[in-house]
Amino acid sequence: MTDPYRITEAPVAAPKKPGGLLRPLLWLVLFVSAAANVVLSTAADNQWISSAFGLVAVLCAVALIVHHRRNRARESQS
Protein backbone atom coordinates (compact mmCIF):
# COMPACT_ATOMS: atom_id res chain seq x y z
CA MET A 1 0.00 0.00 0.00
CA THR A 2 1.35 3.42 -0.91
CA ASP A 3 1.50 6.37 1.45
CA PRO A 4 -0.70 9.20 0.03
CA TYR A 5 1.14 11.79 2.12
CA ARG A 6 4.62 11.01 0.81
CA ILE A 7 5.98 13.38 -1.83
CA THR A 8 7.59 11.34 -4.57
CA GLU A 9 7.99 13.97 -7.27
CA ALA A 10 10.43 16.84 -7.19
CA PRO A 11 8.73 20.16 -6.42
CA VAL A 12 8.21 22.40 -9.42
CA ALA A 13 10.17 25.64 -9.22
CA ALA A 14 8.19 28.85 -9.40
CA PRO A 15 8.52 30.59 -12.76
CA LYS A 16 10.78 33.60 -12.82
CA LYS A 17 9.11 36.93 -12.98
CA PRO A 18 9.88 38.79 -16.19
CA GLY A 19 12.05 41.82 -15.67
CA GLY A 20 13.21 40.79 -12.21
CA LEU A 21 15.97 43.39 -12.11
CA LEU A 22 14.18 46.03 -14.16
CA ARG A 23 11.66 47.08 -11.52
CA PRO A 24 14.16 47.75 -8.68
CA LEU A 25 16.42 49.60 -11.11
CA LEU A 26 13.52 51.80 -12.25
CA TRP A 27 12.60 52.56 -8.63
CA LEU A 28 16.20 53.50 -7.83
CA VAL A 29 16.48 55.81 -10.84
CA LEU A 30 13.09 57.33 -9.99
CA PHE A 31 14.11 58.19 -6.42
CA VAL A 32 17.55 59.50 -7.40
CA SER A 33 16.21 61.64 -10.23
CA ALA A 34 13.35 63.00 -8.11
CA ALA A 35 15.77 63.91 -5.33
CA ALA A 36 18.15 65.53 -7.80
CA ASN A 37 15.24 67.45 -9.29
CA VAL A 38 14.24 68.81 -5.88
CA VAL A 39 17.79 69.75 -4.88
CA LEU A 40 18.69 71.36 -8.19
CA SER A 41 15.43 73.25 -8.55
CA THR A 42 15.94 74.95 -5.19
CA ALA A 43 19.71 75.42 -5.21
CA ALA A 44 20.89 75.84 -8.80
CA ASP A 45 20.38 78.67 -11.24
CA ASN A 46 20.25 76.38 -14.26
CA GLN A 47 16.69 75.11 -14.57
CA TRP A 48 17.48 72.99 -17.64
CA ILE A 49 19.35 70.41 -15.56
CA SER A 50 16.57 70.31 -12.99
CA SER A 51 14.00 69.85 -15.76
CA ALA A 52 16.03 67.00 -17.24
CA PHE A 53 16.00 65.15 -13.91
CA GLY A 54 12.28 65.80 -13.62
CA LEU A 55 11.73 64.35 -17.09
CA VAL A 56 13.75 61.26 -16.16
CA ALA A 57 11.61 60.84 -13.03
CA VAL A 58 8.40 61.07 -15.04
CA LEU A 59 9.68 58.58 -17.62
CA CYS A 60 10.63 56.13 -14.87
CA ALA A 61 7.18 56.45 -13.31
CA VAL A 62 5.55 55.77 -16.69
CA ALA A 63 7.83 52.77 -17.27
CA LEU A 64 6.91 51.36 -13.85
CA ILE A 65 3.20 51.73 -14.60
CA VAL A 66 3.58 50.06 -18.00
CA HIS A 67 5.66 47.25 -16.48
CA HIS A 68 3.03 46.66 -13.80
CA ARG A 69 0.14 46.64 -16.27
CA ARG A 70 1.89 44.19 -18.62
CA ASN A 71 2.77 41.78 -15.82
CA ARG A 72 -0.74 41.99 -14.40
CA ALA A 73 -2.17 41.12 -17.81
CA ARG A 74 0.16 38.10 -18.13
CA GLU A 75 -0.77 36.78 -14.70
CA SER A 76 -4.51 37.03 -15.36
CA GLN A 77 -4.15 35.00 -18.59
CA SER A 78 -2.52 32.09 -16.75
CSV table of C-alpha atoms in Angstrom, one decimal, residues 12 18-19 43 45-46 58-60 62 66 69:
chain,number,residue,atom,x,y,z
A,12,VAL,CA,8.2,22.4,-9.4
A,18,PRO,CA,9.9,38.8,-16.2
A,19,GLY,CA,12.1,41.8,-15.7
A,43,ALA,CA,19.7,75.4,-5.2
A,45,ASP,CA,20.4,78.7,-11.2
A,46,ASN,CA,20.3,76.4,-14.3
A,58,VAL,CA,8.4,61.1,-15.0
A,59,LEU,CA,9.7,58.6,-17.6
A,60,CYS,CA,10.6,56.1,-14.9
A,62,VAL,CA,5.5,55.8,-16.7
A,66,VAL,CA,3.6,50.1,-18.0
A,69,ARG,CA,0.1,46.6,-16.3
